[in-house]
Structures are given as C-alpha cells and as structure tokens.
GROMACS .gro file of C-alpha atoms in nm:
model
  475
    1MET     CA    1  15.835   6.710   9.804
    2PRO     CA    2  15.632   6.653   9.471
    3LEU     CA    3  15.489   6.956   9.297
    4PRO     CA    4  15.116   6.968   9.197
    5ASP     CA    5  15.050   6.900   8.828
    6PHE     CA    6  15.085   7.245   8.710
    7ALA     CA    7  15.353   7.518   8.779
    8PHE     CA    8  15.265   7.873   8.826
    9PHE     CA    9  15.515   8.096   8.622
   10GLY     CA   10  15.459   8.467   8.653
   11GLY     CA   11  15.069   8.450   8.690
   12THR     CA   12  15.052   8.180   8.398
   13VAL     CA   13  14.940   7.853   8.480
   14GLU     CA   14  15.141   7.624   8.257
   15MET     CA   15  14.944   7.305   8.255
   16GLY     CA   16  15.199   7.009   8.220
   17VAL     CA   17  15.430   7.208   7.978
   18LYS     CA   18  15.714   7.007   8.105
   19ASP     CA   19  15.560   6.682   8.039
   20PHE     CA   20  15.525   6.776   7.671
   21HIS     CA   21  15.905   6.787   7.656
   22ARG     CA   22  15.962   6.434   7.798
   23PRO     CA   23  16.099   6.171   7.547
   24ALA     CA   24  15.831   5.925   7.647
   25PHE     CA   25  15.568   6.179   7.535
   26SER     CA   26  15.710   6.297   7.222
   27SER     CA   27  15.760   5.951   7.103
   28SER     CA   28  15.398   5.918   7.033
   29PRO     CA   29  15.346   6.088   6.689
   30ALA     CA   30  14.971   6.023   6.700
   31LEU     CA   31  14.914   6.195   7.051
   32SER     CA   32  15.137   6.481   6.937
   33ARG     CA   33  14.931   6.543   6.634
   34LEU     CA   34  14.602   6.512   6.819
   35ARG     CA   35  14.718   6.760   7.079
   36LEU     CA   36  14.842   6.998   6.786
   37LYS     CA   37  14.495   6.959   6.619
   38LEU     CA   38  14.299   7.036   6.934
   39CYS     CA   39  14.500   7.337   7.021
   40ARG     CA   40  14.483   7.479   6.653
   41ARG     CA   41  14.115   7.426   6.666
   42ARG     CA   42  14.061   7.680   6.942
   43TYR     CA   43  14.378   7.914   6.909
   44GLY     CA   44  14.441   7.909   6.525
   45ARG     CA   45  14.769   7.818   6.341
   46PHE     CA   46  15.127   7.897   6.449
   47PRO     CA   47  15.156   8.274   6.434
   48CYS     CA   48  15.501   8.313   6.316
   49ARG     CA   49  15.454   8.181   5.962
   50ARG     CA   50  15.349   8.417   5.709
   51GLY     CA   51  15.018   8.355   5.543
   52SER     CA   52  14.909   8.118   5.833
   53ARG     CA   53  14.535   8.105   5.896
   54GLY     CA   54  14.415   8.261   6.219
   55GLY     CA   55  14.725   8.448   6.281
   56GLY     CA   56  14.814   8.796   6.241
   57THR     CA   57  15.190   8.903   6.269
   58GLY     CA   58  15.418   8.986   6.557
   59ARG     CA   59  15.347   9.355   6.478
   60ALA     CA   60  14.976   9.303   6.523
   61PHE     CA   61  15.033   9.119   6.845
   62ALA     CA   62  15.266   9.384   6.982
   63ALA     CA   63  14.993   9.652   6.881
   64HIS     CA   64  14.735   9.460   7.084
   65ALA     CA   65  14.965   9.457   7.383
   66ALA     CA   66  15.033   9.833   7.360
   67LEU     CA   67  14.669   9.911   7.340
   68LEU     CA   68  14.607   9.686   7.650
   69ALA     CA   69  14.886   9.842   7.843
   70ALA     CA   70  14.822  10.182   7.740
   71ALA     CA   71  14.443  10.171   7.842
   72VAL     CA   72  14.544  10.018   8.189
   73ALA     CA   73  14.778  10.269   8.241
   74VAL     CA   74  14.556  10.568   8.165
   75VAL     CA   75  14.282  10.409   8.408
   76ALA     CA   76  14.494  10.280   8.689
   77VAL     CA   77  14.757  10.556   8.732
   78PRO     CA   78  14.510  10.870   8.764
   79MET     CA   79  14.272  10.665   8.982
   80GLY     CA   80  14.568  10.518   9.212
   81THR     CA   81  14.721  10.869   9.234
   82LEU     CA   82  14.387  11.024   9.342
   83LEU     CA   83  14.324  10.766   9.599
   84VAL     CA   84  14.686  10.774   9.754
   85VAL     CA   85  14.678  11.157   9.769
   86LEU     CA   86  14.339  11.179   9.929
   87ILE     CA   87  14.444  10.899  10.176
   88VAL     CA   88  14.777  11.011  10.272
   89ARG     CA   89  14.810  11.371  10.249
   90THR     CA   90  14.456  11.487  10.344
   91GLU     CA   91  14.224  11.474  10.646
   92LEU     CA   92  13.989  11.215  10.483
   93PRO     CA   93  13.737  11.063  10.697
   94GLY     CA   94  13.812  10.684  10.728
   95ARG     CA   95  14.146  10.704  10.565
   96GLN     CA   96  14.279  10.441  10.800
   97ALA     CA   97  14.012  10.182  10.689
   98ALA     CA   98  14.053  10.271  10.310
   99ALA     CA   99  14.431  10.207  10.347
  100TRP     CA  100  14.369   9.862  10.501
  101LEU     CA  101  14.131   9.788  10.211
  102ILE     CA  102  14.409   9.879   9.985
  103VAL     CA  103  14.639   9.632  10.151
  104LEU     CA  104  14.381   9.366  10.104
  105LEU     CA  105  14.376   9.427   9.726
  106LEU     CA  106  14.759   9.422   9.722
  107LEU     CA  107  14.741   9.064   9.877
  108THR     CA  108  14.489   8.950   9.624
  109PRO     CA  109  14.651   8.757   9.321
  110LEU     CA  110  14.557   8.850   8.958
  111HIS     CA  111  14.360   8.528   8.903
  112VAL     CA  112  14.123   8.593   9.216
  113HIS     CA  113  14.071   8.950   9.076
  114LEU     CA  114  13.978   8.799   8.757
  115ALA     CA  115  13.755   8.532   8.918
  116GLY     CA  116  13.585   8.814   9.133
  117TRP     CA  117  13.503   9.029   8.824
  118ASP     CA  118  13.414   8.752   8.589
  119ALA     CA  119  13.161   8.627   8.851
  120ALA     CA  120  12.997   8.964   8.862
  121LEU     CA  121  13.016   9.090   8.503
  122GLY     CA  122  13.131   8.797   8.299
  123LYS     CA  123  12.916   8.574   8.078
  124LEU     CA  124  12.757   8.369   8.369
  125GLY     CA  125  12.804   8.661   8.628
  126TRP     CA  126  12.531   8.725   8.855
  127LEU     CA  127  12.471   9.080   8.719
  128THR     CA  128  12.485   8.968   8.359
  129LEU     CA  129  12.223   8.699   8.458
  130ALA     CA  130  12.009   8.947   8.624
  131PHE     CA  131  12.030   9.245   8.404
  132GLY     CA  132  12.232   9.169   8.086
  133HIS     CA  133  12.261   8.931   7.809
  134LEU     CA  134  12.466   8.604   7.801
  135ASP     CA  135  12.572   8.674   7.421
  136ARG     CA  136  12.666   9.032   7.524
  137PRO     CA  137  12.838   9.006   7.877
  138CYS     CA  138  12.956   9.338   8.039
  139LEU     CA  139  13.321   9.204   8.057
  140ALA     CA  140  13.437   9.047   7.720
  141GLY     CA  141  13.720   9.099   7.496
  142MET     CA  142  13.961   9.389   7.522
  143PRO     CA  143  13.747   9.611   7.748
  144GLY     CA  144  13.705   9.312   7.980
  145ALA     CA  145  14.095   9.251   7.990
  146ILE     CA  146  14.146   9.635   8.044
  147ALA     CA  147  13.905   9.649   8.333
  148VAL     CA  148  14.059   9.369   8.540
  149HIS     CA  149  14.411   9.455   8.465
  150ALA     CA  150  14.346   9.827   8.578
  151ALA     CA  151  14.158   9.700   8.892
  152ALA     CA  152  14.450   9.495   8.975
  153ALA     CA  153  14.703   9.771   8.899
  154VAL     CA  154  14.556  10.048   9.108
  155ALA     CA  155  14.679   9.905   9.445
  156TRP     CA  156  15.033   9.878   9.311
  157VAL     CA  157  15.014  10.259   9.187
  158THR     CA  158  14.895  10.384   9.534
  159VAL     CA  159  15.180  10.201   9.707
  160ILE     CA  160  15.443  10.321   9.480
  161VAL     CA  161  15.317  10.685   9.492
  162ALA     CA  162  15.276  10.672   9.855
  163ALA     CA  163  15.640  10.583   9.899
  164GLY     CA  164  15.708  10.922   9.743
  165LEU     CA  165  15.459  11.129   9.936
  166ILE     CA  166  15.564  11.021  10.273
  167HIS     CA  167  15.933  11.098  10.212
  168LEU     CA  168  15.880  11.441  10.092
  169PRO     CA  169  16.029  11.743  10.293
  170VAL     CA  170  15.758  11.944  10.457
  171TRP     CA  171  15.900  12.294  10.473
  172PRO     CA  172  15.830  12.370  10.089
  173GLU     CA  173  15.464  12.272  10.134
  174GLU     CA  174  15.444  12.481  10.478
  175ALA     CA  175  15.602  12.787  10.307
  176ALA     CA  176  15.355  12.756  10.025
  177TRP     CA  177  15.058  12.706  10.242
  178THR     CA  178  15.109  13.060  10.402
  179CYS     CA  179  15.024  13.223  10.082
  180ALA     CA  180  14.818  12.953   9.890
  181PRO     CA  181  14.523  12.755   9.934
  182PRO     CA  182  14.574  12.375   9.999
  183TRP     CA  183  14.460  12.262   9.646
  184ALA     CA  184  14.719  12.492   9.492
  185VAL     CA  185  14.991  12.360   9.733
  186LEU     CA  186  14.886  11.992   9.634
  187TRP     CA  187  14.896  12.087   9.264
  188ARG     CA  188  15.188  12.301   9.238
  189ILE     CA  189  15.422  12.168   9.502
  190THR     CA  190  15.341  11.832   9.609
  191LEU     CA  191  15.251  11.636   9.295
  192PRO     CA  192  15.550  11.786   9.095
  193GLN     CA  193  15.769  11.638   9.341
  194VAL     CA  194  15.619  11.291   9.304
  195ARG     CA  195  15.611  11.295   8.935
  196PRO     CA  196  15.902  11.059   8.898
  197LEU     CA  197  15.733  10.817   9.112
  198VAL     CA  198  15.415  10.824   8.920
  199LEU     CA  199  15.621  10.755   8.592
  200VAL     CA  200  15.759  10.446   8.791
  201ALA     CA  201  15.394  10.348   8.878
  202THR     CA  202  15.309  10.399   8.512
  203LEU     CA  203  15.608  10.172   8.407
  204TYR     CA  204  15.502   9.893   8.650
  205ALA     CA  205  15.137   9.912   8.541
  206VAL     CA  206  15.220   9.863   8.171
  207LEU     CA  207  15.498   9.594   8.215
  208SER     CA  208  15.278   9.406   8.449
  209THR     CA  209  15.008   9.404   8.190
  210THR     CA  210  15.230   9.324   7.889
  211SER     CA  211  15.427   9.034   8.068
  212ASP     CA  212  15.104   8.842   8.198
  213MET     CA  213  14.867   8.627   8.015
  214THR     CA  214  14.622   8.547   8.319
  215VAL     CA  215  14.344   8.774   8.193
  216THR     CA  216  14.416   8.773   7.811
  217ASN     CA  217  14.380   8.405   7.813
  218VAL     CA  218  14.005   8.437   7.924
  219TYR     CA  219  13.900   8.737   7.744
  220LEU     CA  220  14.112   8.739   7.414
  221ILE     CA  221  14.071   8.395   7.291
  222ARG     CA  222  14.047   8.476   6.943
  223PRO     CA  223  14.366   8.470   6.762
  224ALA     CA  224  14.325   8.801   6.589
  225GLU     CA  225  14.283   8.963   6.945
  226GLN     CA  226  14.569   8.799   7.123
  227THR     CA  227  14.881   8.980   7.262
  228ALA     CA  228  15.245   8.891   7.199
  229THR     CA  229  15.278   8.739   7.543
  230GLU     CA  230  15.002   8.500   7.487
  231ARG     CA  231  15.090   8.395   7.126
  232PHE     CA  232  15.453   8.335   7.260
  233TYR     CA  233  15.302   8.092   7.494
  234MET     CA  234  15.073   7.931   7.246
  235ALA     CA  235  15.334   7.902   6.966
  236PHE     CA  236  15.579   7.721   7.226
  237ALA     CA  237  15.294   7.495   7.346
  238LEU     CA  238  15.208   7.397   6.988
  239GLU     CA  239  15.548   7.353   6.844
  240GLY     CA  240  15.773   7.285   7.134
  241GLU     CA  241  16.053   7.502   7.004
  242PRO     CA  242  16.135   7.840   7.176
  243TRP     CA  243  16.309   8.011   6.911
  244PRO     CA  244  16.007   8.048   6.659
  245ALA     CA  245  15.812   8.128   6.939
  246LEU     CA  246  16.035   8.402   7.047
  247ARG     CA  247  16.045   8.555   6.701
  248SER     CA  248  15.669   8.620   6.737
  249ALA     CA  249  15.748   8.809   7.058
  250LEU     CA  250  16.030   9.007   6.961
  251PRO     CA  251  15.859   9.331   6.815
  252ALA     CA  252  15.675   9.365   7.146
  253LEU     CA  253  15.979   9.278   7.343
  254ALA     CA  254  16.186   9.551   7.151
  255VAL     CA  255  15.901   9.820   7.191
  256THR     CA  256  15.850   9.739   7.560
  257PHE     CA  257  16.224   9.742   7.637
  258GLY     CA  258  16.256  10.079   7.476
  259ALA     CA  259  15.970  10.237   7.654
  260ALA     CA  260  16.080  10.087   7.979
  261THR     CA  261  16.424  10.224   7.940
  262ALA     CA  262  16.304  10.567   7.859
  263LEU     CA  263  16.059  10.583   8.168
  264LEU     CA  264  16.329  10.441   8.390
  265TRP     CA  265  16.617  10.658   8.301
  266ALA     CA  266  16.361  10.969   8.314
  267SER     CA  267  16.228  10.882   8.673
  268VAL     CA  268  16.499  10.719   8.868
  269PRO     CA  269  16.765  10.975   8.890
  270ASN     CA  270  16.498  11.228   9.012
  271VAL     CA  271  16.359  10.972   9.258
  272LEU     CA  272  16.690  10.921   9.406
  273ARG     CA  273  16.780  11.281   9.416
  274ARG     CA  274  16.472  11.381   9.597
  275SER     CA  275  16.419  11.087   9.857
  276SER     CA  276  16.464  11.178  10.219
  277LEU     CA  277  16.415  11.009  10.528
  278PRO     CA  278  16.034  10.970  10.636
  279GLY     CA  279  15.929  11.232  10.883
  280ARG     CA  280  15.623  11.435  10.957
  281VAL     CA  281  15.353  11.405  10.690
  282LEU     CA  282  15.147  11.730  10.618
  283ARG     CA  283  14.786  11.671  10.594
  284PHE     CA  284  14.569  11.937  10.430
  285PRO     CA  285  14.186  12.007  10.533
  286LEU     CA  286  13.932  11.943  10.270
  287GLY     CA  287  13.675  12.184  10.408
  288LYS     CA  288  13.323  12.139  10.240
  289TRP     CA  289  13.448  11.861  10.001
  290ARG     CA  290  13.541  11.648  10.302
  291TRP     CA  291  13.244  11.401  10.282
  292PRO     CA  292  13.193  11.412   9.898
  293LEU     CA  293  13.543  11.311   9.850
  294ALA     CA  294  13.518  11.050  10.097
  295GLY     CA  295  13.223  10.921   9.918
  296LEU     CA  296  13.418  10.928   9.602
  297VAL     CA  297  13.715  10.720   9.748
  298TRP     CA  298  13.472  10.462   9.898
  299LEU     CA  299  13.296  10.432   9.567
  300ILE     CA  300  13.610  10.357   9.413
  301LEU     CA  301  13.729  10.099   9.654
  302GLY     CA  302  13.389   9.942   9.668
  303GLY     CA  303  13.410   9.890   9.306
  304LEU     CA  304  13.780   9.762   9.323
  305ALA     CA  305  13.729   9.523   9.610
  306ILE     CA  306  13.389   9.497   9.770
  307LEU     CA  307  13.195   9.409   9.440
  308PRO     CA  308  13.420   9.126   9.350
  309LEU     CA  309  13.450   8.979   9.698
  310THR     CA  310  13.063   8.980   9.714
  311SER     CA  311  13.046   8.815   9.373
  312LEU     CA  312  13.275   8.535   9.485
  313VAL     CA  313  13.043   8.503   9.779
  314ILE     CA  314  12.734   8.500   9.581
  315LYS     CA  315  12.894   8.226   9.345
  316ALA     CA  316  13.001   8.021   9.643
  317GLY     CA  317  12.636   8.000   9.762
  318HIS     CA  318  12.478   7.964   9.421
  319VAL     CA  319  12.257   7.656   9.420
  320VAL     CA  320  12.049   7.501   9.131
  321GLU     CA  321  11.776   7.258   9.231
  322LEU     CA  322  11.537   7.051   9.016
  323LYS     CA  323  11.175   7.090   9.104
  324ASP     CA  324  10.908   6.942   8.898
  325GLY     CA  325  11.133   6.926   8.591
  326VAL     CA  326  11.238   7.295   8.632
  327ARG     CA  327  11.573   7.411   8.736
  328GLN     CA  328  11.544   7.665   9.003
  329ARG     CA  329  11.846   7.878   9.108
  330HIS     CA  330  11.891   8.056   9.446
  331TRP     CA  331  12.151   8.153   9.681
  332SER     CA  332  12.213   7.955  10.022
  333ALA     CA  333  12.422   8.093  10.294
  334ALA     CA  334  12.456   7.748  10.439
  335ALA     CA  335  12.593   7.617  10.101
  336CYS     CA  336  12.845   7.915  10.094
  337LEU     CA  337  12.958   7.850  10.426
  338ALA     CA  338  12.997   7.475  10.368
  339ARG     CA  339  13.190   7.529  10.052
  340VAL     CA  340  13.429   7.778  10.217
  341ALA     CA  341  13.472   7.562  10.512
  342SER     CA  342  13.565   7.258  10.284
  343ALA     CA  343  13.809   7.462  10.085
  344PRO     CA  344  14.119   7.406  10.315
  345ARG     CA  345  14.074   7.042  10.346
  346GLU     CA  346  13.987   6.987   9.977
  347PHE     CA  347  14.278   7.192   9.856
  348ALA     CA  348  14.531   7.121  10.126
  349ARG     CA  349  14.800   6.968   9.899
  350GLU     CA  350  14.779   7.285   9.672
  351GLY     CA  351  14.783   7.506   9.957
  352ARG     CA  352  15.091   7.350  10.139
  353ASP     CA  353  15.278   7.373   9.801
  354THR     CA  354  15.181   7.712   9.720
  355LEU     CA  355  15.293   7.834  10.049
  356LEU     CA  356  15.615   7.656  10.020
  357VAL     CA  357  15.679   7.816   9.663
  358ALA     CA  358  15.574   8.149   9.785
  359SER     CA  359  15.795   8.165  10.095
  360GLY     CA  360  16.107   8.026   9.888
  361ALA     CA  361  16.038   8.299   9.620
  362ALA     CA  362  15.989   8.592   9.843
  363ALA     CA  363  16.316   8.497  10.019
  364LEU     CA  364  16.499   8.468   9.694
  365ALA     CA  365  16.339   8.798   9.565
  366LEU     CA  366  16.434   8.982   9.896
  367VAL     CA  367  16.787   8.876   9.882
  368GLY     CA  368  16.837   8.965   9.515
  369ALA     CA  369  16.650   9.293   9.556
  370SER     CA  370  16.863   9.385   9.863
  371VAL     CA  371  17.165   9.340   9.654
  372LEU     CA  372  17.040   9.529   9.369
  373GLY     CA  373  16.877   9.815   9.566
  374TRP     CA  374  17.199   9.884   9.740
  375GLY     CA  375  17.378   9.912   9.408
  376TRP     CA  376  17.159  10.206   9.334
  377ARG     CA  377  17.337  10.416   9.622
  378THR     CA  378  17.662  10.415   9.424
  379ASN     CA  379  17.729  10.603   9.084
  380GLY     CA  380  17.892  10.446   8.775
  381TRP     CA  381  17.867  10.082   8.669
  382PRO     CA  382  17.690   9.942   8.984
  383ARG     CA  383  17.384  10.163   8.919
  384ARG     CA  384  17.385  10.094   8.547
  385LEU     CA  385  17.422   9.717   8.610
  386THR     CA  386  17.127   9.737   8.858
  387SER     CA  387  16.916   9.927   8.617
  388ALA     CA  388  16.993   9.697   8.351
  389VAL     CA  389  16.899   9.377   8.550
  390LEU     CA  390  16.583   9.541   8.673
  391LEU     CA  391  16.482   9.646   8.328
  392ILE     CA  392  16.553   9.294   8.177
  393ALA     CA  393  16.343   9.133   8.466
  394LEU     CA  394  16.056   9.375   8.419
  395VAL     CA  395  16.012   9.336   8.036
  396THR     CA  396  16.047   8.963   8.031
  397PRO     CA  397  15.714   8.785   7.997
  398GLY     CA  398  15.597   8.527   8.257
  399PRO     CA  399  15.582   8.259   7.991
  400LEU     CA  400  15.927   8.314   7.864
  401VAL     CA  401  16.058   8.306   8.231
  402GLY     CA  402  15.891   7.961   8.252
  403VAL     CA  403  16.038   7.855   7.913
  404VAL     CA  404  16.392   7.955   8.006
  405LEU     CA  405  16.368   7.755   8.323
  406ILE     CA  406  16.230   7.454   8.152
  407LEU     CA  407  16.521   7.464   7.895
  408LEU     CA  408  16.781   7.505   8.192
  409PHE     CA  409  16.649   7.230   8.410
  410ASN     CA  410  16.519   6.983   8.171
  411HIS     CA  411  16.842   6.798   8.091
  412ASP     CA  412  16.961   6.444   8.180
  413LEU     CA  413  17.315   6.552   8.313
  414PRO     CA  414  17.527   6.337   8.523
  415PRO     CA  415  17.607   6.249   8.779
  416HIS     CA  416  17.302   6.005   8.826
  417LEU     CA  417  17.182   5.940   9.162
  418PRO     CA  418  17.156   5.559   9.254
  419TRP     CA  419  16.886   5.618   9.531
  420GLN     CA  420  16.667   5.808   9.269
  421ASP     CA  421  16.687   5.486   9.042
  422GLY     CA  422  16.980   5.634   8.851
  423LYS     CA  423  16.792   5.978   8.780
  424SER     CA  424  16.990   6.283   8.686
  425TRP     CA  425  17.057   6.522   8.982
  426LEU     CA  426  16.917   6.808   8.749
  427LEU     CA  427  16.582   6.614   8.674
  428CYS     CA  428  16.558   6.547   9.030
  429LEU     CA  429  16.568   6.914   9.105
  430TYR     CA  430  16.326   6.977   8.827
  431ASP     CA  431  16.061   6.704   8.873
  432ASP     CA  432  16.089   6.640   9.252
  433THR     CA  433  16.153   7.000   9.429
  434PRO     CA  434  15.974   7.341   9.389
  435LEU     CA  435  16.306   7.503   9.291
  436ALA     CA  436  16.177   7.610   8.933
  437PRO     CA  437  15.869   7.767   9.031
  438MET     CA  438  16.060   7.939   9.317
  439LEU     CA  439  16.297   8.082   9.077
  440ALA     CA  440  16.020   8.185   8.830
  441GLN     CA  441  15.841   8.361   9.082
  442ALA     CA  442  16.138   8.526   9.242
  443ILE     CA  443  16.234   8.672   8.897
  444ARG     CA  444  15.886   8.802   8.852
  445ALA     CA  445  15.877   8.973   9.204
  446LEU     CA  446  16.251   9.092   9.171
  447PRO     CA  447  16.173   9.409   8.971
  448LEU     CA  448  15.909   9.579   9.211
  449ALA     CA  449  16.100   9.460   9.524
  450GLY     CA  450  16.425   9.611   9.378
  451LEU     CA  451  16.264   9.938   9.296
  452LEU     CA  452  16.103   9.985   9.651
  453LEU     CA  453  16.420   9.870   9.826
  454GLY     CA  454  16.646  10.087   9.599
  455TYR     CA  455  16.425  10.382   9.687
  456SER     CA  456  16.436  10.306  10.069
  457PHE     CA  457  16.818  10.275  10.063
  458SER     CA  458  16.852  10.602   9.887
  459THR     CA  459  16.691  10.776  10.178
  460LEU     CA  460  16.989  10.676  10.386
  461ARG     CA  461  17.220  10.971  10.434
  462ASP     CA  462  17.598  10.911  10.383
  463ASN     CA  463  17.705  11.090  10.688
  464LEU     CA  464  17.487  10.839  10.886
  465LEU     CA  465  17.669  10.550  10.712
  466ALA     CA  466  18.007  10.707  10.790
  467ALA     CA  467  17.936  10.740  11.154
  468ALA     CA  468  17.832  10.372  11.156
  469ALA     CA  469  18.136  10.281  10.972
  470LEU     CA  470  18.343  10.471  11.218
  471ASP     CA  471  18.187  10.267  11.510
  472ARG     CA  472  18.283   9.944  11.328
  473VAL     CA  473  17.917   9.862  11.279
  474PRO     CA  474  17.901   9.540  11.073
  475PHE     CA  475  17.757   9.576  10.728
   0.00000   0.00000   0.00000
C-alpha cells in the first residue's frame, strides 16, 4: 500500500525527507542549491558552524529547550495533579463527566491541540481578531509554545498520577481520618505516597516537550529562538548529513539524559515498592468547598478542551463574502456542517493510511512494552536493561528517530525483486509499505506504555504467580 507523501515521525511531519536522499534528486545541483537557499532564507544558516549567521550554538538551543520544558512542567504538573486528586479522591460533583473529558483530551493529537489554540488565540484566531491585534497575538513565541505544550500534557499527568491514587492502600488514610480533617489526610498521607508518580509525570511532561517540534515549528520560527530538536531537524534537512546535525543536538541530549536518569532512578524504585492491587478508593467530602472546587475544575477543563474545540468549529464555519466591493466575514452553521461532512470523503486516503500506521504502531508498542514492563518485576540486570531502553526511547527526539530509520531503510541491498522491476527488498519495504512510520510511532509510544504496564505488572503479588505456576497455568 503506498504511503501518503509525508511520514509522521513522533509528532513531526517530515515533508518528503526521504525523497531528498534519492540519487535522482541529489543529482541536480541547481535544484539542491535552490532548496538550500530557500530554507536558509527562513531558518538561517546551519547552526553547527561557529560564527554562522542566524545561528546560535548547541548550548543556546539546549537552553531554549530546557526553558520550554521547565515552564511546561511547572504549569502542567500542578494543574494535572490538582485535577486528578479532585476527580479521583473527592466527592466532586460531575466527576464522571470530567473524567470522560480528560479521556477526550488524551485522544487528541498534539497537532489538533495546536490547531485549536491557534484558531482561538493565534495571529488569525477569532479572539485575536475580535479583541486583539494581528501584530501582537496572544499566542506567539515562547509563551505560545509553553501554553500549547502544557495544555496537551495535563491529561497525561492526570492519567499517570491517577494510576497511583487508585492503587494506594486505604487503611493509612482511614486511620488518619479518625484524628485529622480530610485536607490534612490528603496533604500528609495521600500526596506523599504518590510523589514518585508525580516525578514520573514530570519526567514525561519534560521529555515529551523536548523531543517534539510540532509546536515549536509554528511559534519559534526565528533561528535565535529554536530548540535543539528543531535545529537538529533543520540541519539535517539543509545539509542531508546526520552527524553534523547530531552534534548540534548533543548538549541538549546529554542534559536531558542526565535529568531523566536522575528522575527515573529517584521515582521508579519507590513506585514499584508502594504499588498494590487496586481496591476500594476512599473519597473525601468537600463540605462547603464542593461547588467552588467543581467550578474550578470545569473552568480548567473548559479552557483545555472546550475553548479549542469551539475555536475549530468557528473556523470550520468561517465564511468571507464579497458584497459591494467589501469583504464581509460571518459564521455559517451550514458551511461548518458541510465542511465537516466532506472531510471523511476528502481525506479518505489519509485517514485509511493513518489508521493503518496507528494500529500497527500500537500493536508493536504493546508487545515491546509488555516485555519491558515484565522486566521490572525482576531485580538485577533485567530491570537495569529495561530502565536503560525506556530512558533512551524517552530522550530521543522524534526527528532523530525518523533520521535513524531513514538511514537504516534507504539502502539498495540485494536481493532485488524481479516483480518490482529489480527493486531492492529493503527499498520496497521503505517506499511501498508503512513499516517505517509504524516503527517510528511505536518507538515514540514505547516509553509511556512501558512505564504504565511496568507499574501494573508490579501490582501482581508473588504468591499469586506462584499459585498459578503450581496449577501449571501457561505464561
């Protein structure tokens, strides 16, 4: 099945990257120089060379990535923790509907988050057109990138912390509740027990930000503002060589790997030690704060989900008509419904290929995460190997995953297939199947799936597994 003319690697749309490395393309020096000139006009010169114009150094790009990731974690982790504590461990009105809204946020890809927020507060957003200025949009530069990344990370923070809240033993909280108010039990008993999972959520928020360039490619377009991940992609796209581009990303990769190692080693042993089978969940009454806190939760969820969704609906029905030489803008429900109804037919091929890649990547990630997660049940080298694999997958930027797969698959190796006009079997896999995007997306999904499955497997008790082995239950 032929792929669409783009491959989606870890949230990064690599527009025809593999075509730039074909001999037929590279054999045209004039075309290559034209492409290089056009790219440099927008993105500046190659960032790895000292003294290059429009550039900066690897340390500067690493500093931009660190600033972005730290700000996202500061915003997303407290917000997500507050939401999950109120939804899972209190008698909050409407908590079931709030939980389903968080599930909707989980199923929303990052580029849809970006489109929704940009449609509301971007340069041509409806709120900017109504109340702001085109030259000073609400979402622009580093603040815009922080806002979109934080909005997308909140739902994942809630899921990771919720996994700990529903596995906590009830008896310490019940014992403390007899002599302390509910807020004191939450602050002194419940939250300290899920602190390791809050660290894991922080780690995921940081690394999912630093390893992606979907948002920064829109808001951080000046070379002096870009992060290491985007500069790596641009350096590879301009020069076509991975090693100079990798040198520009090495400082950021080293800092990220060190921080991720420290956080993972500080959190994982405590997570595995305190995990237990899910049982009864203790919910605390809110008293007079019941409705104010419910309003706060729905205010946050409304900003995270309802505002971007409403913005997309407004943009879908936006109509501009020319009357008496004057352009008049208005919203049309009929135009919105017609555009939404025509989308499945208009993008049928893209939707089919996306479902194919997503299903294959999910299957591969589930198998790999099951193997790695089971390795956490054992001590010694299996646990260390599992942690090392998850760390490498966590810190590797999406564009780097795509570049590695391009370098692996883009070779004319024998045997050549006669029914494919003498084409190499490896190039057939690369050009005519979705295997490369499946592998890329599976690698990007592996860390989170491995962390969640590893935590779930750690709740299984040894006596239960020993009884199953005694009964000769198959593995």
